[in-house]
Amino acid sequence: MSRILIIEDEQQLCRALCDNFAFEGYEVIVAGDGASGYSKATAEKPDVVILDLMLPRMSGYDVCRKLRADGVNTPILMLTARGEEADRIAGLDLGADDYVTKPFSLGELGARVRALLRRAGRLRAMPDKLQLEGIVIDFAAYEAHKDGIPLELTRKEFQLLRLLAARSGQAVTRDELLIEVWGEETYVTNRTVDTHVANLRAKIERDPRHPRRLLTVHGIGYRWDEQNSTKT
Ligand code: CA
């Protein structure tokens, strides 16, 4: 049984979400403000969090930022207002995994939550660690070090690299990377993948213009060459 934490201050909506997820077989935990949502997300170890943005005591952004800063990597789905694209992008940059725009259907929300849980399950089946020439990447903890010094990778960069490393030696298409790493988020395009790959190369390749590990497969996507690297 999956545990879901719902952080939402609108009582009517909160009750509807609660009833719906309980009916679907989830164990439901509820918080009516940001501060208690934050403490329940750390103490109760839910499998997935539904997080409203506008909350009393601590905003959804702050809850998300604080959880990620604490190393809590539970999938987070944000509830945002219609048409606020800047809000959605800010939320994803802070470490949310997906968002749904209000008003939404319970069916759509349920599908997104299931997709997040499936993605989290697939990530767990992938390598936890990758080591290459002085770089150690811990995918489970979302931590990376280069020559002992912390290397800043974004959440999406970790997920992208983990997926490519899991499939090392094989070409992975841009579409597949988009779906696995970004899911249903609608504003991202193939260019988003390319940008993230360029950023990753700048961080992990000795000469980013002539990459030796994160290789381009022309017309298809990318391939991880695991020569001189080990994954565990
Ligand atoms: Ca609210």
Tab-separated table of C-alpha atoms and ligand atoms in Angstrom:
chain	number	residue	atom	x	y	z
A	1	MET	CA	0.000	0.000	0.000
A	2	SER	CA	1.413	3.427	-0.960
A	3	ARG	CA	1.349	6.277	1.548
A	4	ILE	CA	0.309	9.638	0.190
A	5	LEU	CA	0.675	12.960	2.021
A	6	ILE	CA	-1.768	15.674	0.951
A	7	ILE	CA	-0.761	19.230	1.940
A	8	GLU	CA	-3.755	21.431	1.109
A	9	ASP	CA	-5.532	24.121	3.144
A	10	GLU	CA	-8.841	24.207	1.208
A	11	GLN	CA	-10.877	21.876	3.369
A	12	GLN	CA	-13.397	20.847	0.758
A	13	LEU	CA	-10.735	19.993	-1.810
A	14	CYS	CA	-8.626	18.267	0.833
A	15	ARG	CA	-11.558	16.058	1.855
A	16	ALA	CA	-12.317	15.159	-1.755
A	17	LEU	CA	-8.672	14.211	-2.360
A	18	CYS	CA	-8.568	12.215	0.852
A	19	ASP	CA	-11.703	10.229	0.060
A	20	ASN	CA	-10.570	9.594	-3.479
A	21	PHE	CA	-7.086	8.320	-2.625
A	22	ALA	CA	-8.356	6.269	0.324
A	23	PHE	CA	-10.900	4.690	-2.041
A	24	GLU	CA	-8.059	3.912	-4.485
A	25	GLY	CA	-6.293	2.010	-1.707
A	26	TYR	CA	-3.738	4.546	-0.544
A	27	GLU	CA	-2.879	5.201	3.073
A	28	VAL	CA	-3.649	8.927	3.298
A	29	ILE	CA	-1.941	11.481	5.565
A	30	VAL	CA	-3.190	15.075	5.597
A	31	ALA	CA	-1.708	18.447	6.535
A	32	GLY	CA	-3.615	21.747	6.385
A	33	ASP	CA	-0.662	24.128	6.346
A	34	GLY	CA	2.912	24.264	5.054
A	35	ALA	CA	4.727	23.901	8.366
A	36	SER	CA	2.908	20.752	9.468
A	37	GLY	CA	3.120	19.433	5.901
A	38	TYR	CA	6.878	19.821	6.038
A	39	SER	CA	7.171	17.969	9.339
A	40	LYS	CA	4.847	15.160	8.230
A	41	ALA	CA	6.805	14.771	4.973
A	42	THR	CA	9.985	14.190	6.997
A	43	ALA	CA	8.492	12.189	9.902
A	44	GLU	CA	5.881	9.987	8.193
A	45	LYS	CA	7.949	8.981	5.138
A	46	PRO	CA	5.197	9.086	2.515
A	47	ASP	CA	5.823	7.546	-0.939
A	48	VAL	CA	4.455	10.624	-2.688
A	49	VAL	CA	3.445	14.171	-1.688
A	50	ILE	CA	0.683	16.325	-3.170
A	51	LEU	CA	1.636	19.909	-2.362
A	52	ASP	CA	-0.534	22.991	-2.779
A	53	LEU	CA	1.384	26.201	-3.517
A	54	MET	CA	-0.606	28.780	-1.547
A	55	LEU	CA	-0.588	27.580	2.048
A	56	PRO	CA	-0.671	29.236	5.469
A	57	ARG	CA	2.465	29.216	7.670
A	58	MET	CA	4.861	28.108	4.910
A	59	SER	CA	4.325	28.288	1.135
A	60	GLY	CA	4.449	25.204	-1.064
A	61	TYR	CA	7.662	26.523	-2.612
A	62	ASP	CA	9.319	26.771	0.779
A	63	VAL	CA	8.131	23.312	1.788
A	64	CYS	CA	9.578	21.867	-1.419
A	65	ARG	CA	12.863	23.776	-1.159
A	66	LYS	CA	13.333	22.802	2.483
A	67	LEU	CA	12.576	19.121	1.895
A	68	ARG	CA	15.068	18.897	-0.963
A	69	ALA	CA	17.690	20.794	1.051
A	70	ASP	CA	17.186	18.211	3.833
A	71	GLY	CA	17.799	15.380	1.365
A	72	VAL	CA	14.162	14.214	1.310
A	73	ASN	CA	13.698	12.841	-2.213
A	74	THR	CA	10.067	11.762	-2.078
A	75	PRO	CA	8.276	12.524	-5.365
A	76	ILE	CA	6.356	15.814	-5.093
A	77	LEU	CA	3.395	16.779	-7.258
A	78	MET	CA	2.485	20.485	-7.030
A	79	LEU	CA	-0.986	21.946	-7.364
A	80	THR	CA	-0.752	25.259	-9.207
A	81	ALA	CA	-3.180	27.929	-10.388
A	82	ARG	CA	-4.314	28.077	-13.987
A	83	GLY	CA	-2.042	29.822	-16.458
A	84	GLU	CA	0.774	30.491	-14.019
A	85	GLU	CA	3.521	28.982	-16.098
A	86	ALA	CA	6.218	30.875	-14.208
A	87	ASP	CA	4.941	29.239	-10.993
A	88	ARG	CA	5.176	25.791	-12.489
A	89	ILE	CA	8.710	26.282	-13.756
A	90	ALA	CA	9.788	27.754	-10.418
A	91	GLY	CA	8.281	24.734	-8.658
A	92	LEU	CA	10.071	22.261	-10.895
A	93	ASP	CA	13.339	24.143	-10.451
A	94	LEU	CA	12.910	23.842	-6.693
A	95	GLY	CA	12.681	20.084	-6.981
A	96	ALA	CA	9.020	19.243	-7.577
A	97	ASP	CA	8.608	16.272	-9.927
A	98	ASP	CA	5.360	17.184	-11.614
A	99	TYR	CA	2.444	19.590	-11.335
A	100	VAL	CA	-1.277	19.675	-11.968
A	101	THR	CA	-3.149	22.897	-12.687
A	102	LYS	CA	-6.314	23.724	-10.726
A	103	PRO	CA	-9.068	22.958	-11.471
A	104	PHE	CA	-8.169	19.351	-12.303
A	105	SER	CA	-10.073	16.095	-12.458
A	106	LEU	CA	-9.450	13.488	-9.785
A	107	GLY	CA	-8.878	10.994	-12.580
A	108	GLU	CA	-6.044	13.071	-14.019
A	109	LEU	CA	-4.482	13.644	-10.615
A	110	GLY	CA	-4.655	9.913	-9.832
A	111	ALA	CA	-2.970	9.068	-13.141
A	112	ARG	CA	-0.160	11.550	-12.465
A	113	VAL	CA	0.400	10.144	-8.986
A	114	ARG	CA	0.573	6.587	-10.319
A	115	ALA	CA	3.047	7.730	-12.997
A	116	LEU	CA	5.242	9.336	-10.316
A	117	LEU	CA	5.198	6.179	-8.208
A	118	ARG	CA	6.087	4.034	-11.232
A	119	ARG	CA	8.927	6.383	-12.141
A	120	ALA	CA	10.229	6.309	-8.558
A	121	GLY	CA	10.088	2.493	-8.629
A	122	ARG	CA	12.035	2.355	-11.897
A	123	LEU	CA	14.643	4.786	-10.530
A	124	ARG	CA	15.176	2.515	-7.522
A	125	ALA	CA	15.968	-0.360	-9.903
A	126	MET	CA	18.736	1.702	-11.541
A	127	PRO	CA	22.345	2.035	-10.332
A	128	ASP	CA	22.757	3.860	-7.003
A	129	LYS	CA	26.321	4.986	-7.600
A	130	LEU	CA	28.553	5.891	-10.482
A	131	GLN	CA	32.311	6.486	-10.256
A	132	LEU	CA	34.537	7.934	-12.930
A	133	GLU	CA	37.945	9.604	-12.770
A	134	GLY	CA	37.639	11.408	-9.462
A	135	ILE	CA	33.867	11.886	-9.723
A	136	VAL	CA	31.529	9.983	-7.414
A	137	ILE	CA	27.793	10.299	-8.065
A	138	ASP	CA	25.327	8.973	-5.493
A	139	PHE	CA	21.981	8.858	-7.303
A	140	ALA	CA	19.989	7.645	-4.323
A	141	ALA	CA	21.138	10.547	-2.130
A	142	TYR	CA	21.285	13.070	-5.009
A	143	GLU	CA	24.888	13.894	-4.087
A	144	ALA	CA	27.942	14.218	-6.292
A	145	HIS	CA	31.608	14.948	-5.592
A	146	LYS	CA	34.514	15.770	-7.859
A	147	ASP	CA	37.932	15.273	-6.259
A	148	GLY	CA	36.207	15.337	-2.877
A	149	ILE	CA	34.499	18.680	-3.527
A	150	PRO	CA	30.679	18.783	-3.848
A	151	LEU	CA	29.553	18.917	-7.461
A	152	GLU	CA	26.226	20.680	-7.951
A	153	LEU	CA	23.896	18.664	-10.181
A	154	THR	CA	20.212	19.486	-10.521
A	155	ARG	CA	17.605	16.856	-9.730
A	156	LYS	CA	16.862	16.425	-13.434
A	157	GLU	CA	20.575	16.081	-14.228
A	158	PHE	CA	20.862	13.279	-11.657
A	159	GLN	CA	17.842	11.481	-13.123
A	160	LEU	CA	19.018	11.919	-16.713
A	161	LEU	CA	22.474	10.567	-15.935
A	162	ARG	CA	21.081	7.695	-13.882
A	163	LEU	CA	18.869	6.600	-16.745
A	164	LEU	CA	21.690	6.828	-19.299
A	165	ALA	CA	24.105	4.972	-17.003
A	166	ALA	CA	21.513	2.249	-16.379
A	167	ARG	CA	21.360	1.709	-20.134
A	168	SER	CA	25.058	2.221	-20.844
A	169	GLY	CA	26.181	1.232	-24.291
A	170	GLN	CA	22.685	1.728	-25.746
A	171	ALA	CA	21.296	4.779	-27.518
A	172	VAL	CA	18.397	6.309	-25.592
A	173	THR	CA	16.074	8.510	-27.633
A	174	ARG	CA	15.262	12.095	-26.632
A	175	ASP	CA	11.579	11.176	-26.410
A	176	GLU	CA	12.321	8.396	-23.975
A	177	LEU	CA	14.497	10.664	-21.846
A	178	LEU	CA	11.747	13.305	-21.854
A	179	ILE	CA	9.093	10.882	-20.687
A	180	GLU	CA	11.257	9.163	-18.069
A	181	VAL	CA	12.795	12.284	-16.567
A	182	TRP	CA	10.191	14.976	-17.148
A	183	GLY	CA	7.084	12.857	-17.346
A	184	GLU	CA	3.931	14.566	-18.473
A	185	GLU	CA	5.221	18.110	-18.076
A	186	THR	CA	4.006	19.824	-21.162
A	187	TYR	CA	6.343	22.788	-21.581
A	188	VAL	CA	9.489	20.750	-22.078
A	189	THR	CA	10.783	19.895	-25.552
A	190	ASN	CA	13.685	17.939	-27.006
A	191	ARG	CA	15.732	21.109	-26.621
A	192	THR	CA	15.299	20.815	-22.859
A	193	VAL	CA	17.040	17.428	-23.008
A	194	ASP	CA	19.871	18.897	-25.098
A	195	THR	CA	20.344	21.776	-22.660
A	196	HIS	CA	20.531	19.430	-19.698
A	197	VAL	CA	22.995	17.180	-21.517
A	198	ALA	CA	25.196	20.208	-22.315
A	199	ASN	CA	25.103	21.254	-18.641
A	200	LEU	CA	25.920	17.727	-17.493
A	201	ARG	CA	28.849	17.524	-19.891
A	202	ALA	CA	30.212	20.785	-18.560
A	203	LYS	CA	30.173	19.243	-15.074
A	204	ILE	CA	31.425	15.710	-15.690
A	205	GLU	CA	33.397	15.677	-18.939
A	206	ARG	CA	37.041	16.706	-18.960
A	207	ASP	CA	36.558	18.386	-22.337
A	208	PRO	CA	32.816	19.093	-22.748
A	209	ARG	CA	33.225	19.931	-26.436
A	210	HIS	CA	34.706	16.511	-27.093
A	211	PRO	CA	32.741	14.299	-24.699
A	212	ARG	CA	34.035	10.802	-24.071
A	213	ARG	CA	31.211	9.459	-21.897
A	214	LEU	CA	27.977	11.275	-22.600
A	215	LEU	CA	27.886	10.772	-26.339
A	216	THR	CA	25.524	12.114	-28.988
A	217	VAL	CA	23.863	9.541	-31.231
A	218	HIS	CA	22.993	11.697	-34.223
A	219	GLY	CA	19.339	11.876	-35.117
A	220	ILE	CA	18.404	9.675	-32.137
A	221	GLY	CA	19.536	10.831	-28.735
A	222	TYR	CA	22.335	10.014	-26.336
A	223	ARG	CA	24.436	7.117	-25.149
A	224	TRP	CA	26.518	6.604	-22.024
A	225	ASP	CA	29.930	5.059	-22.671
A	226	GLU	CA	30.935	3.374	-19.445
A	227	GLN	CA	34.651	2.958	-20.218
A	228	ASN	CA	36.662	3.688	-17.077
A	229	SER	CA	33.552	4.129	-14.988
A	230	THR	CA	31.937	1.764	-12.520
A	231	LYS	CA	28.369	1.642	-11.358
A	232	THR	CA	27.038	-0.096	-8.277
B	1	CA	CA	-4.254	26.855	-0.949
